[in-house]
Short mmCIF file of C-alpha atoms in Angstrom, two decimals:
data_model
loop_
_atom_site.label_atom_id
_atom_site.label_comp_id
_atom_site.label_asym_id
_atom_site.label_seq_id
_atom_site.Cartn_x
_atom_site.Cartn_y
_atom_site.Cartn_z
CA MET A 20 -101.58 58.14 -51.61
CA ALA A 21 -100.18 58.11 -55.24
CA ALA A 22 -99.21 62.05 -55.41
CA THR A 23 -97.46 61.10 -52.01
CA THR A 24 -95.62 58.25 -53.40
CA THR A 25 -94.65 60.35 -56.30
CA SER A 26 -93.72 63.24 -55.00
CA ILE A 27 -91.34 60.66 -52.47
CA LEU A 28 -89.92 59.37 -55.66
CA LEU A 29 -89.32 62.28 -57.36
CA GLY A 30 -87.15 63.65 -54.39
CA LEU A 31 -85.25 60.57 -54.19
CA LEU A 32 -84.18 61.10 -57.80
CA TYR A 33 -83.29 64.58 -57.18
CA ALA A 34 -81.37 63.82 -53.79
CA THR A 35 -78.99 60.86 -56.51
CA GLY A 36 -78.63 63.07 -59.50
CA ALA A 37 -75.69 64.49 -59.88
CA THR A 38 -75.46 68.49 -60.32
CA ALA A 39 -72.74 71.04 -60.66
CA LEU A 40 -72.85 74.36 -58.78
CA ASP A 41 -72.82 77.45 -61.33
CA ASN A 42 -72.33 80.05 -59.37
CA GLY A 43 -69.44 81.71 -61.03
CA VAL A 44 -66.52 80.34 -59.49
CA GLY A 45 -64.34 77.10 -59.96
CA LYS A 46 -65.58 76.52 -64.02
CA LEU A 47 -61.79 74.87 -64.47
CA PRO A 48 -59.79 72.88 -62.06
CA ALA A 49 -57.55 75.33 -59.22
CA LEU A 50 -53.79 75.10 -60.02
CA GLY A 51 -51.25 76.13 -57.78
CA PHE A 52 -49.38 75.33 -54.42
CA ASN A 53 -50.93 73.78 -51.04
CA THR A 54 -48.70 74.07 -47.79
CA TRP A 55 -49.74 70.86 -45.91
CA ASN A 56 -47.93 68.62 -46.86
CA MET A 57 -44.58 70.19 -47.51
CA TYR A 58 -44.99 71.92 -43.60
CA GLN A 59 -48.02 70.41 -41.93
CA CYS A 60 -47.79 73.25 -39.10
CA ASP A 61 -44.41 74.30 -38.76
CA TYR A 62 -44.50 77.35 -41.63
CA THR A 63 -44.15 81.39 -41.22
CA ALA A 64 -45.30 83.67 -43.52
CA ASP A 65 -42.09 84.45 -45.02
CA MET A 66 -41.39 80.49 -45.39
CA LEU A 67 -44.74 80.65 -47.49
CA LEU A 68 -44.01 83.64 -49.30
CA GLN A 69 -40.49 81.95 -50.19
CA GLN A 70 -42.83 79.09 -51.71
CA ALA A 71 -44.70 81.76 -54.00
CA GLN A 72 -41.50 83.52 -55.13
CA ALA A 73 -40.12 79.92 -56.16
CA LEU A 74 -43.76 79.01 -57.85
CA VAL A 75 -43.10 82.82 -59.62
CA ASP A 76 -39.24 82.62 -60.66
CA HIS A 77 -39.76 78.90 -62.14
CA GLY A 78 -42.33 80.39 -64.64
CA LEU A 79 -45.60 77.93 -63.16
CA VAL A 80 -47.76 81.37 -61.93
CA LYS A 81 -47.31 82.22 -65.87
CA ALA A 82 -48.37 78.31 -66.67
CA GLY A 83 -51.56 78.43 -64.40
CA TYR A 84 -50.78 78.02 -60.88
CA ASN A 85 -51.57 80.89 -59.32
CA THR A 86 -54.26 79.81 -56.28
CA PHE A 87 -52.20 79.72 -52.53
CA MET A 88 -53.96 77.32 -50.36
CA LEU A 89 -52.86 78.02 -46.73
CA ASP A 90 -54.11 74.89 -45.17
CA ASP A 91 -54.23 74.06 -41.13
CA CYS A 92 -52.83 75.79 -38.34
CA TYR A 93 -52.81 79.30 -39.38
CA SER A 94 -54.45 80.82 -36.00
CA LEU A 95 -54.44 81.10 -32.18
CA LYS A 96 -55.77 77.51 -30.51
CA GLU A 97 -58.84 79.12 -29.14
CA ARG A 98 -61.12 82.69 -30.79
CA ASP A 99 -61.37 86.08 -29.64
CA LYS A 100 -63.97 87.86 -27.18
CA LYS A 101 -65.77 88.40 -30.09
CA GLY A 102 -65.53 84.53 -30.65
CA ARG A 103 -63.41 85.35 -34.53
CA ILE A 104 -60.58 83.21 -35.45
CA VAL A 105 -57.29 85.49 -34.52
CA GLU A 106 -53.87 84.51 -36.93
CA ASP A 107 -51.26 83.51 -34.97
CA PRO A 108 -49.18 86.19 -34.35
CA GLU A 109 -45.98 83.89 -34.27
CA LYS A 110 -46.42 82.73 -37.86
CA PHE A 111 -47.60 85.95 -39.53
CA PRO A 112 -45.98 88.95 -37.73
CA LYS A 113 -47.20 91.84 -40.20
CA GLY A 114 -50.88 90.14 -40.23
CA MET A 115 -52.81 88.27 -42.28
CA LYS A 116 -54.12 90.77 -45.14
CA HIS A 117 -50.03 91.58 -44.89
CA PHE A 118 -49.74 88.30 -46.00
CA THR A 119 -52.78 87.64 -48.69
CA LYS A 120 -51.50 91.01 -50.52
CA SER A 121 -48.26 90.24 -50.69
CA LEU A 122 -49.60 86.65 -52.87
CA SER A 123 -51.60 89.04 -54.80
CA LYS A 124 -48.86 90.76 -55.77
CA LEU A 125 -46.95 88.10 -56.88
CA GLY A 126 -50.47 86.90 -58.87
CA PHE A 127 -51.93 84.64 -56.57
CA ARG A 128 -55.41 84.60 -55.60
CA ALA A 129 -55.32 83.48 -51.69
CA GLY A 130 -57.09 80.26 -50.82
CA ILE A 131 -57.21 79.08 -46.76
CA TYR A 132 -58.89 76.38 -44.77
CA SER A 133 -61.47 75.43 -42.40
CA ASP A 134 -63.56 73.03 -40.87
CA ALA A 135 -67.47 71.57 -40.81
CA GLY A 136 -66.92 70.34 -36.88
CA TYR A 137 -65.92 72.04 -33.81
CA ARG A 138 -62.26 72.20 -34.96
CA THR A 139 -59.78 71.70 -37.32
CA CYS A 140 -57.67 68.32 -38.07
CA GLY A 141 -54.92 70.01 -36.58
CA GLY A 142 -56.87 71.44 -33.18
CA TYR A 143 -57.67 74.98 -34.31
CA PRO A 144 -60.77 76.52 -34.22
CA GLY A 145 -63.35 75.02 -36.62
CA SER A 146 -66.50 76.87 -38.10
CA PHE A 147 -69.32 75.01 -36.69
CA GLY A 148 -71.37 77.39 -35.54
CA ASN A 149 -69.58 79.97 -36.86
CA GLU A 150 -70.20 80.01 -40.53
CA ALA A 151 -71.26 83.20 -41.14
CA LYS A 152 -68.78 85.05 -38.87
CA ASP A 153 -65.56 82.66 -40.12
CA LEU A 154 -66.44 83.40 -43.82
CA GLU A 155 -66.35 87.29 -42.77
CA THR A 156 -63.05 86.90 -41.32
CA PHE A 157 -61.49 84.92 -44.13
CA ALA A 158 -63.19 87.12 -46.75
CA ASP A 159 -61.75 90.13 -44.75
CA TRP A 160 -58.71 88.78 -44.50
CA GLY A 161 -58.40 89.03 -48.27
CA PHE A 162 -59.20 85.00 -49.19
CA SER A 163 -61.26 83.39 -52.08
CA TYR A 164 -61.11 80.11 -51.90
CA LEU A 165 -62.13 77.50 -49.01
CA LYS A 166 -61.05 74.33 -48.36
CA TYR A 167 -63.61 72.72 -45.79
CA ASP A 168 -62.21 69.60 -43.55
CA ASN A 169 -64.27 67.34 -41.48
CA CYS A 170 -62.71 67.09 -38.57
CA PHE A 171 -64.22 66.81 -34.86
CA ILE A 172 -67.63 66.67 -35.57
CA PRO A 173 -70.80 67.39 -33.30
CA PHE A 174 -72.79 65.02 -32.39
CA ASP A 175 -75.44 63.99 -34.11
CA ASN A 176 -78.37 65.03 -31.25
CA VAL A 177 -76.37 68.44 -31.89
CA THR A 178 -76.17 68.96 -35.53
CA GLN A 179 -79.18 66.61 -36.42
CA GLU A 180 -78.10 66.20 -40.19
CA ASN A 181 -75.54 64.01 -41.62
CA VAL A 182 -72.33 65.08 -43.20
CA TYR A 183 -74.15 66.64 -46.24
CA GLY A 184 -75.97 69.14 -44.41
CA ARG A 185 -72.52 70.58 -42.24
CA TYR A 186 -71.52 71.24 -45.15
CA ALA A 187 -74.52 72.92 -46.30
CA ARG A 188 -74.23 75.58 -43.81
CA MET A 189 -70.60 76.57 -45.02
CA ALA A 190 -72.57 76.47 -48.41
CA ASP A 191 -75.65 78.65 -47.60
CA ALA A 192 -73.66 80.70 -45.38
CA ILE A 193 -71.41 82.00 -49.10
CA ASP A 194 -74.36 82.04 -51.36
CA ALA A 195 -75.91 84.65 -48.18
CA ARG A 196 -72.60 87.26 -48.25
CA ALA A 197 -72.80 86.49 -52.44
CA LYS A 198 -75.80 87.62 -52.52
CA LYS A 199 -75.41 90.52 -49.65
CA THR A 200 -72.42 92.14 -50.46
CA LYS A 201 -73.06 91.84 -54.31
CA SER A 202 -69.48 89.86 -54.62
CA GLN A 203 -68.12 86.70 -56.28
CA PRO A 204 -68.84 83.72 -53.84
CA VAL A 205 -65.90 82.32 -52.10
CA GLN A 206 -64.82 79.33 -54.31
CA LEU A 207 -65.40 75.77 -51.85
CA ALA A 208 -63.53 72.90 -51.85
CA LEU A 209 -64.85 69.94 -49.35
CA CYS A 210 -62.66 67.68 -47.94
CA GLU A 211 -64.86 64.94 -46.90
CA TRP A 212 -62.53 61.93 -47.37
CA GLY A 213 -64.97 60.02 -49.62
CA TRP A 214 -66.36 57.88 -47.30
CA GLN A 215 -69.87 59.23 -47.93
CA GLN A 216 -69.79 59.60 -51.90
CA PRO A 217 -69.26 62.66 -52.16
CA TRP A 218 -68.92 62.91 -55.77
CA ILE A 219 -72.52 62.09 -55.84
CA TRP A 220 -73.95 65.17 -53.85
CA ALA A 221 -71.42 67.41 -53.54
CA GLY A 222 -71.51 69.42 -56.53
CA ARG A 223 -74.57 70.69 -55.27
CA LEU A 224 -72.63 72.66 -52.51
CA GLY A 225 -68.89 73.26 -54.13
CA GLN A 226 -66.88 73.42 -56.92
CA SER A 227 -64.64 70.38 -55.85
CA TRP A 228 -64.17 67.12 -53.27
CA ARG A 229 -62.16 65.04 -51.88
CA THR A 230 -62.33 60.95 -53.36
CA GLY A 231 -60.57 59.95 -50.24
CA GLY A 232 -57.77 60.48 -47.44
CA ASP A 233 -54.52 61.93 -47.54
CA ILE A 234 -52.01 61.43 -50.25
CA ARG A 235 -48.55 59.40 -49.49
CA PRO A 236 -45.53 60.22 -51.96
CA TRP A 237 -44.90 56.73 -53.21
CA TRP A 238 -46.65 54.58 -55.74
CA SER A 239 -48.85 52.04 -53.55
CA ALA A 240 -50.95 55.24 -52.69
CA LEU A 241 -50.61 57.14 -56.04
CA SER A 242 -52.33 53.94 -57.47
CA ALA A 243 -54.77 53.13 -55.23
CA ILE A 244 -56.34 56.91 -55.91
CA ILE A 245 -56.04 56.23 -59.58
CA ASN A 246 -58.02 52.70 -58.69
CA HIS A 247 -60.62 54.16 -56.72
CA ALA A 248 -60.58 56.83 -60.12
CA SER A 249 -61.36 54.19 -61.98
CA PHE A 250 -64.80 53.72 -60.45
CA ILE A 251 -65.93 57.50 -60.28
CA ALA A 252 -64.35 59.52 -63.35
CA THR A 253 -67.23 60.60 -65.02
CA GLU A 254 -68.71 62.20 -62.14
CA THR A 255 -66.52 65.29 -63.00
CA ARG A 256 -67.62 68.07 -65.21
CA PHE A 257 -67.46 71.93 -64.89
CA PHE A 258 -67.50 73.67 -61.83
CA ALA A 259 -67.83 69.80 -59.95
CA ARG A 260 -64.68 67.72 -60.13
CA ASN A 261 -63.20 64.84 -58.17
CA ASP A 262 -60.10 65.55 -56.39
CA LEU A 263 -57.07 63.05 -56.64
CA ASP A 264 -55.27 65.01 -53.65
CA ILE A 265 -52.48 66.95 -53.67
CA LEU A 266 -49.26 66.97 -56.28
CA GLU A 267 -46.50 64.95 -54.71
CA VAL A 268 -44.37 65.88 -57.72
CA GLY A 269 -41.12 67.07 -55.99
CA ASN A 270 -39.62 67.20 -52.51
CA THR A 271 -41.48 66.73 -49.50
CA ASN A 272 -41.03 65.86 -46.03
CA GLN A 273 -42.93 63.01 -46.24
CA GLY A 274 -41.79 59.12 -46.43
CA THR A 275 -38.93 57.38 -45.75
CA PRO A 276 -37.09 59.29 -47.66
CA PRO A 277 -38.93 61.85 -48.20
CA GLY A 278 -40.86 62.33 -51.62
CA ASN A 279 -39.80 59.11 -53.19
CA LEU A 280 -41.21 58.53 -56.57
CA THR A 281 -39.15 57.77 -59.33
CA TYR A 282 -38.96 60.45 -62.81
CA ASP A 283 -41.54 57.95 -64.37
CA GLU A 284 -43.93 57.73 -61.31
CA ALA A 285 -43.80 61.35 -60.97
CA LYS A 286 -44.73 61.70 -64.76
CA SER A 287 -47.37 59.23 -64.58
CA HIS A 288 -48.96 61.35 -60.94
CA PHE A 289 -49.02 64.96 -63.02
CA THR A 290 -50.68 63.46 -65.89
CA ALA A 291 -53.30 60.66 -64.11
CA TRP A 292 -54.19 63.81 -61.77
CA ALA A 293 -54.45 66.39 -64.68
CA LEU A 294 -56.33 64.33 -67.54
CA LEU A 295 -59.12 63.28 -65.18
CA LYS A 296 -59.69 67.11 -64.26
CA SER A 297 -58.22 67.09 -60.51
CA PRO A 298 -57.20 70.34 -59.25
CA LEU A 299 -53.73 70.53 -59.39
CA LEU A 300 -52.01 72.40 -56.47
CA ILE A 301 -48.38 71.73 -55.68
CA SER A 302 -47.35 70.57 -52.22
CA SER A 303 -43.09 69.70 -52.87
CA ASP A 304 -40.69 72.08 -51.94
CA MET A 305 -40.63 74.65 -54.91
CA ALA A 306 -37.14 76.76 -53.87
CA THR A 307 -34.90 73.30 -54.38
CA ALA A 308 -37.47 71.51 -57.10
CA SER A 309 -35.27 70.15 -60.12
CA LYS A 310 -35.90 70.62 -63.61
CA GLU A 311 -37.08 67.38 -63.74
CA THR A 312 -39.95 68.39 -61.21
CA ILE A 313 -40.26 72.13 -63.18
CA GLU A 314 -40.62 70.15 -66.43
CA ILE A 315 -43.26 67.95 -65.39
CA LEU A 316 -45.31 70.85 -63.45
CA GLU A 317 -44.94 72.68 -66.63
CA ASN A 318 -46.32 70.70 -69.05
CA LYS A 319 -48.53 72.81 -71.68
CA ASP A 320 -49.70 70.78 -73.48
CA ILE A 321 -51.44 68.34 -70.49
CA LEU A 322 -52.25 71.63 -68.76
CA LYS A 323 -54.16 72.90 -71.64
CA ILE A 324 -56.32 69.71 -71.43
CA ASN A 325 -56.44 70.05 -67.74
CA GLN A 326 -57.71 73.80 -68.11
CA ASP A 327 -59.52 73.07 -71.45
CA PRO A 328 -62.42 75.55 -71.32
CA ASN A 329 -65.35 73.68 -73.78
CA VAL A 330 -65.49 70.05 -72.44
CA GLY A 331 -65.56 69.57 -68.93
CA GLU A 332 -65.32 66.04 -68.56
CA ALA A 333 -62.70 64.00 -67.39
CA LEU A 334 -60.85 61.15 -68.98
CA ALA A 335 -62.28 57.83 -68.55
CA PRO A 336 -61.23 54.03 -68.24
CA PHE A 337 -62.19 51.61 -71.52
CA ARG A 338 -59.96 48.56 -70.67
CA TRP A 339 -58.09 47.90 -67.60
CA GLY A 340 -55.83 45.85 -68.91
CA PHE A 341 -53.93 43.56 -66.39
CA ASN A 342 -57.19 43.40 -64.70
CA GLU A 343 -60.75 42.54 -66.14
CA ASP A 344 -62.65 45.27 -66.46
CA PHE A 345 -63.81 46.87 -63.32
CA THR A 346 -61.67 44.83 -60.99
CA PHE A 347 -61.01 46.89 -58.03
CA ASP A 348 -57.57 46.64 -57.05
CA PRO A 349 -55.46 49.36 -55.34
CA ALA A 350 -51.89 48.03 -56.50
CA HIS A 351 -53.03 47.50 -60.43
CA PRO A 352 -55.86 50.16 -61.73
CA ALA A 353 -57.40 50.96 -65.00
CA GLU A 354 -54.39 51.21 -67.43
CA TYR A 355 -56.19 52.59 -70.75
CA TRP A 356 -58.42 55.63 -70.46
CA THR A 357 -59.64 57.69 -73.27
CA GLY A 358 -61.78 61.40 -73.61
CA ASN A 359 -62.46 63.98 -75.58
CA SER A 360 -60.98 67.55 -75.92
CA SER A 361 -60.95 70.90 -77.91
CA TYR A 362 -57.67 69.81 -79.25
CA GLY A 363 -58.49 65.69 -80.47
CA VAL A 364 -59.30 62.66 -78.87
CA VAL A 365 -57.15 61.97 -75.57
CA PHE A 366 -55.57 58.72 -74.56
CA MET A 367 -53.76 57.84 -71.28
CA VAL A 368 -51.90 54.73 -71.29
CA LEU A 369 -50.59 53.59 -67.47
CA ASN A 370 -47.96 50.77 -66.57
CA THR A 371 -49.57 49.77 -63.09
CA GLN A 372 -46.89 46.59 -63.32
CA ASP A 373 -42.90 47.13 -62.03
CA THR A 374 -41.46 45.77 -65.25
CA PRO A 375 -41.29 47.80 -68.77
CA GLN A 376 -44.49 45.79 -70.23
CA HIS A 377 -45.11 46.58 -74.20
CA MET A 378 -48.98 47.98 -73.91
CA SER A 379 -51.30 47.95 -76.78
CA PHE A 380 -54.98 49.01 -78.07
CA ASN A 381 -57.39 49.19 -80.43
CA LEU A 382 -58.96 52.64 -81.75
CA THR A 383 -62.34 52.19 -81.74
CA GLU A 384 -62.21 50.69 -78.15
CA SER A 385 -62.24 54.64 -77.30
CA TRP A 386 -65.80 55.82 -78.02
CA ALA A 387 -64.79 59.31 -79.08
CA ILE A 388 -63.21 57.96 -82.33
CA ARG A 389 -64.95 57.52 -85.67
CA ALA A 390 -63.96 53.96 -87.25
CA GLY A 391 -62.09 53.59 -90.69
CA ARG A 392 -60.61 56.87 -90.43
CA VAL A 393 -56.72 57.22 -90.02
CA TYR A 394 -55.38 59.57 -86.72
CA SER A 395 -52.34 61.91 -86.38
CA VAL A 396 -50.91 60.93 -83.33
CA TYR A 397 -49.15 63.86 -81.01
CA ASP A 398 -47.44 63.22 -78.30
CA LEU A 399 -48.33 65.24 -75.21
CA TRP A 400 -45.13 64.14 -73.13
CA THR A 401 -42.06 64.52 -75.95
CA HIS A 402 -44.01 67.06 -77.88
CA THR A 403 -43.90 65.99 -81.15
CA ASN A 404 -46.15 64.62 -84.35
CA ASN A 405 -45.73 60.80 -84.76
CA GLY A 406 -47.11 59.90 -87.84
CA THR A 407 -50.41 58.30 -87.95
CA ALA A 408 -51.89 55.43 -86.81
CA SER A 409 -54.52 53.00 -88.11
CA ARG A 410 -56.75 50.59 -86.30
CA SER A 411 -54.13 50.33 -83.08
CA ILE A 412 -51.10 51.53 -81.41
CA SER A 413 -48.65 49.66 -79.48
CA LEU A 414 -46.28 51.48 -76.99
CA ASN A 415 -43.61 50.22 -74.76
CA LEU A 416 -43.69 51.86 -71.29
CA PRO A 417 -41.36 51.71 -67.96
CA ALA A 418 -42.53 50.04 -64.55
CA HIS A 419 -45.23 52.45 -63.48
CA GLY A 420 -44.74 54.99 -66.61
CA VAL A 421 -47.52 56.47 -68.70
CA ALA A 422 -47.72 57.51 -72.21
CA ALA A 423 -50.13 60.57 -73.13
CA LEU A 424 -51.46 60.82 -76.87
CA LEU A 425 -53.82 63.20 -78.64
CA LEU A 426 -55.26 62.25 -81.91
CA ASN A 427 -56.92 63.70 -84.43
CA ASP A 428 -58.86 62.44 -87.40
CA ALA A 429 -56.52 62.90 -90.73
CA GLY A 430 -59.25 61.06 -93.46
CA PRO A 431 -60.78 57.83 -94.32
CA GLU A 432 -57.72 55.09 -94.37
CA PRO A 433 -56.84 52.91 -97.57
CA ALA A 434 -59.64 51.11 -99.90
CA GLY A 435 -59.27 47.33 -99.00
CA THR A 436 -57.79 47.74 -95.47
CA GLU A 437 -58.87 44.38 -93.85
CA PRO A 438 -59.55 43.47 -91.73
CA TYR A 439 -62.98 45.32 -92.56
CA CYS A 440 -63.64 45.92 -89.04
CA ALA A 441 -61.10 46.90 -85.92
CA GLY A 442 -64.02 45.03 -83.93
CA TRP A 443 -64.31 42.27 -86.39
CA TRP A 444 -66.64 39.96 -83.82
CA GLN A 445 -69.36 42.46 -84.02
CA CYS A 446 -68.97 42.90 -87.83
CA SER A 447 -71.58 42.41 -90.59
CA PHE A 448 -72.14 41.90 -94.05
CA PRO A 449 -75.05 43.61 -95.93
CA ASN A 450 -77.41 39.43 -96.42
CA GLY A 451 -76.70 39.51 -92.40
CA THR A 452 -73.68 36.91 -91.64
CA TYR A 453 -70.94 37.97 -89.50
CA TYR A 454 -67.23 38.59 -90.58
CA SER A 455 -64.85 36.21 -89.26
CA ASN A 456 -61.70 37.36 -88.75
#
């Protein structure tokens, strides 16, 4: 009985432990374009290739945005006589292979969408029961990235699996095909919407997982996503990351009016997504993108943190600010974030309030900062060296604005600096008495 109990306990520990699927693909977050929020089902291959060309023309492909994600509604509503998914001839009159080859010539890898149920969320053929067959179709068409959704799932007595098992069917098909063909596996992005805590288990199956429902291009939606991320930011690592959903920094077809983020909100949106190491898949109109939109998307200093080859972890909160720490508040998520990088210690400060705010933090609130040191300060938005900081930093931020700073050790602080400790309430003299500020 003891051995059996031990085996059960070990199995439970393994089942709940966070892991990452290092199968050779998806070490770093994907950057690129997603068709859904911009077009939903109303598109043609020519329209999509215009967006792809716009990304090239704006220099975004050169900046790293080289994944073009074809979302739902690309096929006929029914499979052919051999059970295969068929591309919609009206949307893709030259065929899907021609479309992916055109993307490849522009410098993109192609991604496609499917579903773990009978139908996709748009009502097109899903992949349940056809995982291997659909995977062959996608690979034959030229796709190497798969966004996998969670609509129209079969009854429990049909699957006899929960969501993990339904997603595992496609993950197993990807693994089997890679071994059989001796090719690189298709990269799998799970779109589970966060209902069953995918940040705990999804890294066993794919390289990213959605943390919640679909994004909307207004501040309350963004702050709610950031609030959720405040509690799970530490689950991101190489080959496995929280996907906060699509980037909405420019003009979209959603909202009233569409795409109604302010410039400061768009900066905060991009900064949070990038520094939390989320995939960065744009779904705004790049053909009419403003200069300000392109400047946000091509911020090389922030993209460098997102694509850090040596540090896979995301920034995480060190203080909530507006609220007491660990308060769940969709309107006011954590405001003070930090993390390490190959280039220095990163700080992100978000003003979640509707009015401009003066904000400040103690450097040693970050675990990555050494006490008793002075730090050089580089602004990741102005791209300027802003002198040095000792003990604390203060900022004035606009409503829903953001600051992103990179700090590097610049030597010991001057002798005799008082108070003796930045966190003076824990500071002690050698005789065991506490220092009192």
